[in-house]
mmCIF file with all atom_site columns, C-alpha atoms in Angstrom:
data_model
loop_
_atom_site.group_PDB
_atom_site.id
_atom_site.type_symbol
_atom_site.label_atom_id
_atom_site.label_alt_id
_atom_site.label_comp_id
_atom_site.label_asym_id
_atom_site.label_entity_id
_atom_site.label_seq_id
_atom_site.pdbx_PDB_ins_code
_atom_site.Cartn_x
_atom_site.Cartn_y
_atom_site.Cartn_z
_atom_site.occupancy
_atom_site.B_iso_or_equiv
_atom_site.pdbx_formal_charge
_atom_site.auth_seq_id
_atom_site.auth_comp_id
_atom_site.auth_asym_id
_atom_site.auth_atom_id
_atom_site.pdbx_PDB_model_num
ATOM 1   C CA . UNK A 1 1   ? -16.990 10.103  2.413   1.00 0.00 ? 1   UNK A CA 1
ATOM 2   C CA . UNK A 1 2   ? -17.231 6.554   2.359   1.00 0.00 ? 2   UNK A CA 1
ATOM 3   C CA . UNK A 1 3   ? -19.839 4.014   3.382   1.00 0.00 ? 3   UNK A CA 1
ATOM 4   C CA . UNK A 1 4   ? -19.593 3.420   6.833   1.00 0.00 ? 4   UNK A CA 1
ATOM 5   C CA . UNK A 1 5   ? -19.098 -0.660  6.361   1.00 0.00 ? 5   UNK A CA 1
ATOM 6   C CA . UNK A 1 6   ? -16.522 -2.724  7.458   1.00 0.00 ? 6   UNK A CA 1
ATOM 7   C CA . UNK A 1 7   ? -13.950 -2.413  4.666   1.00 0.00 ? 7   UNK A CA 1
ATOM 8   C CA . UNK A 1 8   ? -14.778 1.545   5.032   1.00 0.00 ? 8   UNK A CA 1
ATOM 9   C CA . UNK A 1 9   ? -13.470 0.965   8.624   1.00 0.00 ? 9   UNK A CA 1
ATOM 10  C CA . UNK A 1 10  ? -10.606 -0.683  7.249   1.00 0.00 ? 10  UNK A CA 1
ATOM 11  C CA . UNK A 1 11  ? -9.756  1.469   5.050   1.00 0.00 ? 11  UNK A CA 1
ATOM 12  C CA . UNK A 1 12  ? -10.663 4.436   7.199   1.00 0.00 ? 12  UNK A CA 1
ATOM 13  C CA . UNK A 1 13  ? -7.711  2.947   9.590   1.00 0.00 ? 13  UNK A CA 1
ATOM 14  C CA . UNK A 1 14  ? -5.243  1.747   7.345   1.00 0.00 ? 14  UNK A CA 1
ATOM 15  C CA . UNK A 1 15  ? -5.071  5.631   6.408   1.00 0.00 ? 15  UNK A CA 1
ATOM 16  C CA . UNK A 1 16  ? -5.223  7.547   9.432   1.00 0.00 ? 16  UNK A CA 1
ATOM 17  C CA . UNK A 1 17  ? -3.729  5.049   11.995  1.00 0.00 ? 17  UNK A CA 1
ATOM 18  C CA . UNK A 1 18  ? -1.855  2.048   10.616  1.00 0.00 ? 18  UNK A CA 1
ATOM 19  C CA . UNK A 1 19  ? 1.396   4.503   10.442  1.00 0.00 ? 19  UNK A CA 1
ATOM 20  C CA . UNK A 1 20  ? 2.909   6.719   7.601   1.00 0.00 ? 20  UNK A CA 1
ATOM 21  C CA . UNK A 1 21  ? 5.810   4.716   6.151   1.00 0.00 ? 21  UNK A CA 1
ATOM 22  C CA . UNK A 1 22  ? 4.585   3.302   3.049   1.00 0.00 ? 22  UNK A CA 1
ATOM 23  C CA . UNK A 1 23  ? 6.013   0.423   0.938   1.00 0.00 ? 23  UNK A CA 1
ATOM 24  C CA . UNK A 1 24  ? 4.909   0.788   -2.761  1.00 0.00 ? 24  UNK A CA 1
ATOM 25  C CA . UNK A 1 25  ? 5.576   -2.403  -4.359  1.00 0.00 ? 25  UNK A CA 1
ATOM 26  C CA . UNK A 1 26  ? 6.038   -2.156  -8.340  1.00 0.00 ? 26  UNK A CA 1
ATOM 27  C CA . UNK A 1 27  ? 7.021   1.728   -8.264  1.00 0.00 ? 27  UNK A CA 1
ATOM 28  C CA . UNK A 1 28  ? 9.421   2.675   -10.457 1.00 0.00 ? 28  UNK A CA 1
ATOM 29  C CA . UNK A 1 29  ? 10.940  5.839   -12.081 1.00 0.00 ? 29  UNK A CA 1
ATOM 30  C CA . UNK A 1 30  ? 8.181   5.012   -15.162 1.00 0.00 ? 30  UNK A CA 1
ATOM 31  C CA . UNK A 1 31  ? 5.846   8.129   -14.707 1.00 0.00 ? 31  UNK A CA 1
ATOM 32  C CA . UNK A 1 32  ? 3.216   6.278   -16.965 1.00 0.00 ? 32  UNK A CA 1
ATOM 33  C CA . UNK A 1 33  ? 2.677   3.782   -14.560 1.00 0.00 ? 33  UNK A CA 1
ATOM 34  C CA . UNK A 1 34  ? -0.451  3.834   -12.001 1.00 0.00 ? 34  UNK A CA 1
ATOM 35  C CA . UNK A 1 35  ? 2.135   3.592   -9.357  1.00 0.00 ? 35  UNK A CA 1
ATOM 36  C CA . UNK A 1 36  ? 4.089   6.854   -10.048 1.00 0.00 ? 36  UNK A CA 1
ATOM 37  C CA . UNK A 1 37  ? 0.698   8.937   -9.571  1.00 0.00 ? 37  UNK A CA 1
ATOM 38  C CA . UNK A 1 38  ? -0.284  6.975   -6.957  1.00 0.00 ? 38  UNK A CA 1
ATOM 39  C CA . UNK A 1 39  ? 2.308   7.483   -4.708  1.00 0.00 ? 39  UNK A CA 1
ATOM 40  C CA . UNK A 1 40  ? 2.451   11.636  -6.101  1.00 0.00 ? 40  UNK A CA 1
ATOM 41  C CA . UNK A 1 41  ? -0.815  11.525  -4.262  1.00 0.00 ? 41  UNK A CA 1
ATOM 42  C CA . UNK A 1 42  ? 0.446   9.257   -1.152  1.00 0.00 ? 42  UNK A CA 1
ATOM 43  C CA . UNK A 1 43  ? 3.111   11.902  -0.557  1.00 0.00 ? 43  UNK A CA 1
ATOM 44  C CA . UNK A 1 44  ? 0.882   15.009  -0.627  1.00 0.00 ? 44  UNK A CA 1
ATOM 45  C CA . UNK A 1 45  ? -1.362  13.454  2.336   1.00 0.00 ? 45  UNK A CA 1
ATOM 46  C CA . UNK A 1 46  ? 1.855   12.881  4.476   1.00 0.00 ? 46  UNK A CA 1
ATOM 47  C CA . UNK A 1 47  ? 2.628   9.828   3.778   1.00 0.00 ? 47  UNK A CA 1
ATOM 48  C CA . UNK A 1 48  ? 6.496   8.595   3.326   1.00 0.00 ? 48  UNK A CA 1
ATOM 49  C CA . UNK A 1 49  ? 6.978   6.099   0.286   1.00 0.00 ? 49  UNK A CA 1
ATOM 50  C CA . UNK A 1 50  ? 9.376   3.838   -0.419  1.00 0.00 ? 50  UNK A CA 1
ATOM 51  C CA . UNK A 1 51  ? 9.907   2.338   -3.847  1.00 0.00 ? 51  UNK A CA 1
ATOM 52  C CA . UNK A 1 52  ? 10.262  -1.674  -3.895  1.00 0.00 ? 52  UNK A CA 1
ATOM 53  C CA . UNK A 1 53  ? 10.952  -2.415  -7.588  1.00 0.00 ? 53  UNK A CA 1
ATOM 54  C CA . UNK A 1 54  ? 14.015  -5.182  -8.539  1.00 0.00 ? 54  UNK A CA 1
ATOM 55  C CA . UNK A 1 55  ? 15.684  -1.743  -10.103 1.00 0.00 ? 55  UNK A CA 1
ATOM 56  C CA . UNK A 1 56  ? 15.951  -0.212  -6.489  1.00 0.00 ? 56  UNK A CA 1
ATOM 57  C CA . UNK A 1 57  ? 15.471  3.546   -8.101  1.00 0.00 ? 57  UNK A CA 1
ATOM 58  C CA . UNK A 1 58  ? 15.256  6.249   -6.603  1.00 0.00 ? 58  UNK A CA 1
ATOM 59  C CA . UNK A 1 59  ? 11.550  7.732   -6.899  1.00 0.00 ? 59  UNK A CA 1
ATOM 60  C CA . UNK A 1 60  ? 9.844   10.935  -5.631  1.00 0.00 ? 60  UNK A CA 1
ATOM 61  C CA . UNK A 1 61  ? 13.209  11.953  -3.535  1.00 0.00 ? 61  UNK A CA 1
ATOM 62  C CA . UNK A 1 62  ? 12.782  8.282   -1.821  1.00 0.00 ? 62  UNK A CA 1
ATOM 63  C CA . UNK A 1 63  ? 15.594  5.340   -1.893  1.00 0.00 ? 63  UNK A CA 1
ATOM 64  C CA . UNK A 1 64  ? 14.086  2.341   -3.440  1.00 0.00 ? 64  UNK A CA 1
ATOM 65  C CA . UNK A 1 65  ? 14.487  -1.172  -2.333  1.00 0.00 ? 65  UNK A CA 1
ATOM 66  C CA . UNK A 1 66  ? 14.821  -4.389  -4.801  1.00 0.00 ? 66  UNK A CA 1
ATOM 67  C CA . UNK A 1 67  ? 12.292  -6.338  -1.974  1.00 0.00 ? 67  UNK A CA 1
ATOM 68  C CA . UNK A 1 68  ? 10.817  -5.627  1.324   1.00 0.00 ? 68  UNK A CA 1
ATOM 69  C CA . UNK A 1 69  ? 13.066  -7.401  3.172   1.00 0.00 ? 69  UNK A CA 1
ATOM 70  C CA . UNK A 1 70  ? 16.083  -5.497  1.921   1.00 0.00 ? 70  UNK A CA 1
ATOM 71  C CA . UNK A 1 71  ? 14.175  -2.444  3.540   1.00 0.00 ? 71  UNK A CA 1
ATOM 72  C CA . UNK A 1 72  ? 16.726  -1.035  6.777   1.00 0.00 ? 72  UNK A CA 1
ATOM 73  C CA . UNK A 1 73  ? 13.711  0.609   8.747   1.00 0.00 ? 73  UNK A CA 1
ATOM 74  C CA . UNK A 1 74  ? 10.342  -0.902  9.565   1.00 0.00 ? 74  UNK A CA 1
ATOM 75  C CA . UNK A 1 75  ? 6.841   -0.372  7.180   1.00 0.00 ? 75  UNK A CA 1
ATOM 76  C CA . UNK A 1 76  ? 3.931   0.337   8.231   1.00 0.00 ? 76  UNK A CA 1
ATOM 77  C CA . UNK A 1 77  ? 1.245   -0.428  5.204   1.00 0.00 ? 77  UNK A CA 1
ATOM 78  C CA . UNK A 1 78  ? 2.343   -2.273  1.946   1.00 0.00 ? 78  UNK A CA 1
ATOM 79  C CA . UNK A 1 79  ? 0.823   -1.049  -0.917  1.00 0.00 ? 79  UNK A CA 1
ATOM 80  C CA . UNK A 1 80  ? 0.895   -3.740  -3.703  1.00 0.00 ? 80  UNK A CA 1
ATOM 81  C CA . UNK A 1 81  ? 0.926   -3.185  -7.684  1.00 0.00 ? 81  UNK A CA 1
ATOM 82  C CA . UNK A 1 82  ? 2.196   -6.259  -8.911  1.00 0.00 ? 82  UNK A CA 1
ATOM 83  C CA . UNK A 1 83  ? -0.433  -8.709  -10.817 1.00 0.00 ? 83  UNK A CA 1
ATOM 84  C CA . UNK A 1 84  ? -2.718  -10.876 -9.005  1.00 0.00 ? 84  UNK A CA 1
ATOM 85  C CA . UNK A 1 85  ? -0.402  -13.610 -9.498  1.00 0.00 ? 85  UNK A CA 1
ATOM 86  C CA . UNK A 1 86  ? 2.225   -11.981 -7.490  1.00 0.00 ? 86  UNK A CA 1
ATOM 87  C CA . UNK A 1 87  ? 0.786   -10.722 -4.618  1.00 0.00 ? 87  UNK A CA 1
ATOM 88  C CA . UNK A 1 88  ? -0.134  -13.309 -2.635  1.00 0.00 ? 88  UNK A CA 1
ATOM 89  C CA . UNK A 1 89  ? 3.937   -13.919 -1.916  1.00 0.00 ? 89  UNK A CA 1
ATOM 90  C CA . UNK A 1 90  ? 4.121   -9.751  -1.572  1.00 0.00 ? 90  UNK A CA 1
ATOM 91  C CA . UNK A 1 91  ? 1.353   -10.153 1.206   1.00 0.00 ? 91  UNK A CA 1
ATOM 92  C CA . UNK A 1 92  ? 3.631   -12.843 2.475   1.00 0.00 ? 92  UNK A CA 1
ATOM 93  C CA . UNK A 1 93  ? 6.523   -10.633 2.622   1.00 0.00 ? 93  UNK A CA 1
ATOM 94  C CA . UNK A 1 94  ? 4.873   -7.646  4.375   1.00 0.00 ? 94  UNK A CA 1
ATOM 95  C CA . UNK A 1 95  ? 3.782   -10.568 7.109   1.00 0.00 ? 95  UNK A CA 1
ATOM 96  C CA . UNK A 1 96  ? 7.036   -11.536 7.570   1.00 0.00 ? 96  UNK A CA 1
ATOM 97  C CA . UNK A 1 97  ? 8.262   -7.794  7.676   1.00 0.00 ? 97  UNK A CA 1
ATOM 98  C CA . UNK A 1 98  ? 5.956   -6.735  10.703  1.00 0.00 ? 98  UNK A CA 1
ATOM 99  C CA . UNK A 1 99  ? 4.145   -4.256  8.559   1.00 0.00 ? 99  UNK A CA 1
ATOM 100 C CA . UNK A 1 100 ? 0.222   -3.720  10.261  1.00 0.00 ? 100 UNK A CA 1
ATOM 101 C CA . UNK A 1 101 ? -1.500  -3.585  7.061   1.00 0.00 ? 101 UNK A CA 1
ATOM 102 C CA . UNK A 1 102 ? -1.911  -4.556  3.227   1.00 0.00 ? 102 UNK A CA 1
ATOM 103 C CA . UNK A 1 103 ? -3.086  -2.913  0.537   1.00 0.00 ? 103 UNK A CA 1
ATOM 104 C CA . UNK A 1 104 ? -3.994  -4.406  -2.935  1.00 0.00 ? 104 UNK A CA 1
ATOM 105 C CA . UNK A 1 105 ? -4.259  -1.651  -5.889  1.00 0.00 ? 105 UNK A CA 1
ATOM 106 C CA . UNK A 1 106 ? -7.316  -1.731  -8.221  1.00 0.00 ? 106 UNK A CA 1
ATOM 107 C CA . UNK A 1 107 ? -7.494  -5.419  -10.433 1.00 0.00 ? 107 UNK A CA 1
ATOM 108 C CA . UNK A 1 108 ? -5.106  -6.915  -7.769  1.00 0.00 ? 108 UNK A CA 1
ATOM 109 C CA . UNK A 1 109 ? -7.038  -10.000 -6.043  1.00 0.00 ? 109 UNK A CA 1
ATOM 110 C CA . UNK A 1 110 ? -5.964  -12.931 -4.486  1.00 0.00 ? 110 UNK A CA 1
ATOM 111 C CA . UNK A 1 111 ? -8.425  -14.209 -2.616  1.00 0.00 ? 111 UNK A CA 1
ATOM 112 C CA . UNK A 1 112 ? -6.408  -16.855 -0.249  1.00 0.00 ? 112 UNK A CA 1
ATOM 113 C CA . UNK A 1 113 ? -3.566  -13.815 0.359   1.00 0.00 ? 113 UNK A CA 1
ATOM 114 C CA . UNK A 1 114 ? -6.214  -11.682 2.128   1.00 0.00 ? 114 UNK A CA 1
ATOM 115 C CA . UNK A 1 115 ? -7.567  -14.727 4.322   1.00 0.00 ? 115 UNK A CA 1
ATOM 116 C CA . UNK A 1 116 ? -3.627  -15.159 4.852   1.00 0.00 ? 116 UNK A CA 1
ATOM 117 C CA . UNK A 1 117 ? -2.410  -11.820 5.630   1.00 0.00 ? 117 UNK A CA 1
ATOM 118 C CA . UNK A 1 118 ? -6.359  -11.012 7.612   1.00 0.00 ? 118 UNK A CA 1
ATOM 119 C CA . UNK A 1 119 ? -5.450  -14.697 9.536   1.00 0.00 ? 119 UNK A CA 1
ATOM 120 C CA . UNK A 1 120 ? -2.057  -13.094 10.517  1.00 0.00 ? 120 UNK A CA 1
ATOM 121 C CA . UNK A 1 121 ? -3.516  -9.932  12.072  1.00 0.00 ? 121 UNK A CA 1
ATOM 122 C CA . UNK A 1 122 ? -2.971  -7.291  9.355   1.00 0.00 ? 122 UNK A CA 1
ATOM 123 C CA . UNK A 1 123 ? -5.414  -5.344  8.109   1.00 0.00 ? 123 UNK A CA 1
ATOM 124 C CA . UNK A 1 124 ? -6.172  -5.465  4.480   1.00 0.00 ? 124 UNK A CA 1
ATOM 125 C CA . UNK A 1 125 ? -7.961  -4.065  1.475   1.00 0.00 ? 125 UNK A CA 1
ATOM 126 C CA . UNK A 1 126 ? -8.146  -5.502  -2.104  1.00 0.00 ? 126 UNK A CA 1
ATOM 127 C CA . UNK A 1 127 ? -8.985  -4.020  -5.263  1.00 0.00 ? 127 UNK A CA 1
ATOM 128 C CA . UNK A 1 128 ? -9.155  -0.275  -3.996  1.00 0.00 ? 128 UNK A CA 1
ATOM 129 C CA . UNK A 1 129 ? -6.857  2.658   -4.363  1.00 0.00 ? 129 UNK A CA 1
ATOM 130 C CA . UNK A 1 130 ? -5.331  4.682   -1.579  1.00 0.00 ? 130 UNK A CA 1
ATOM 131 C CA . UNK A 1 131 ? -5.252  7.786   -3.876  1.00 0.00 ? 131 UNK A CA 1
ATOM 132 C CA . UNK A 1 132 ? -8.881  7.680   -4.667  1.00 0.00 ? 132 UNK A CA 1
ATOM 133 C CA . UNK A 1 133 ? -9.931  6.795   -0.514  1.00 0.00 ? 133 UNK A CA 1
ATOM 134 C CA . UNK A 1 134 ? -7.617  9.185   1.392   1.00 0.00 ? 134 UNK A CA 1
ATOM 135 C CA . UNK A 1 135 ? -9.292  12.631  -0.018  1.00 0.00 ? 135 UNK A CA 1
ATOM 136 C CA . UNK A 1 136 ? -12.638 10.924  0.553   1.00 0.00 ? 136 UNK A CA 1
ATOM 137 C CA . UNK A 1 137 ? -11.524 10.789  4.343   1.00 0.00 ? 137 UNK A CA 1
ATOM 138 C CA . UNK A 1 138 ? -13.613 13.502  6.741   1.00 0.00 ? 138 UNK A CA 1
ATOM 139 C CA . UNK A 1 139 ? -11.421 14.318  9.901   1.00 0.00 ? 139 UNK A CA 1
ATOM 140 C CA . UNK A 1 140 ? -12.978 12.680  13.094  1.00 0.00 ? 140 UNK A CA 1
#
């Protein structure tokens, strides 16, 4: 289970209470990727994914979107694999999309996104994984 700390709580929420529509940004059809596995995992807890990738495949049975915007249906948690570089104007996109929370994969930071997207009232991790948290979850 994890450390009871304030990112734990975070986290903690983001998981069992921000919603289950998930928007996995940089998931493709490319099973090699950290974002194929990741949102395997995503699926088996429950949650529903939805690709964002400028292809728009089709991934895990889900319709994929070239952006977030383009998505028909409101998100609830955007989960971010694009390089550090990128996702501060991702985290701006989820903002503007009304999703309640952000989530930056392992090696993505941006620093001034998270004050952003925190700032806006969203809560967010950085440089975790959702795949490697949600098992360590204990019901409550």
């Amino acid at each position: 289970m994890p450390s009871e700390t304030p990112e734990a709580d975070t986290i903690r929420r983001i998981l069992t209470e921000s919603g289950d529509t998930w928007a996995v940004v940089g998931l493709s059809t490319n099973r090699s990727r950290a974002a194929y596995g990741v949102a395997a995992v995503l699926q088996r807890f429950g949650k529903r994914v939805v690709p964002v990738h400028p292809k728009a495949e089709t991934v895990h049975g889900e319709q994929g979107y070239a952006s977030l915007a383009e998505i028909p249906f409101p998100v609830d948690v955007v989960d971010v694999f694009v390089n550090s570089d990128l996702a501060g104007a991702v985290a701006d996109e989820a903002v503007a999309k009304g999703a309640k929370a952000v989530w930056f994969q392992l090696g993505v930071i941006d620093e001034a996104a998270y004050e952003r997207t925190r700032a806006a009232g969203l809560d967010m991790v950085m440089d975790r994984c959702p795949a490697i948290e949600i098992p360590l979850l204990s019901p409550r």
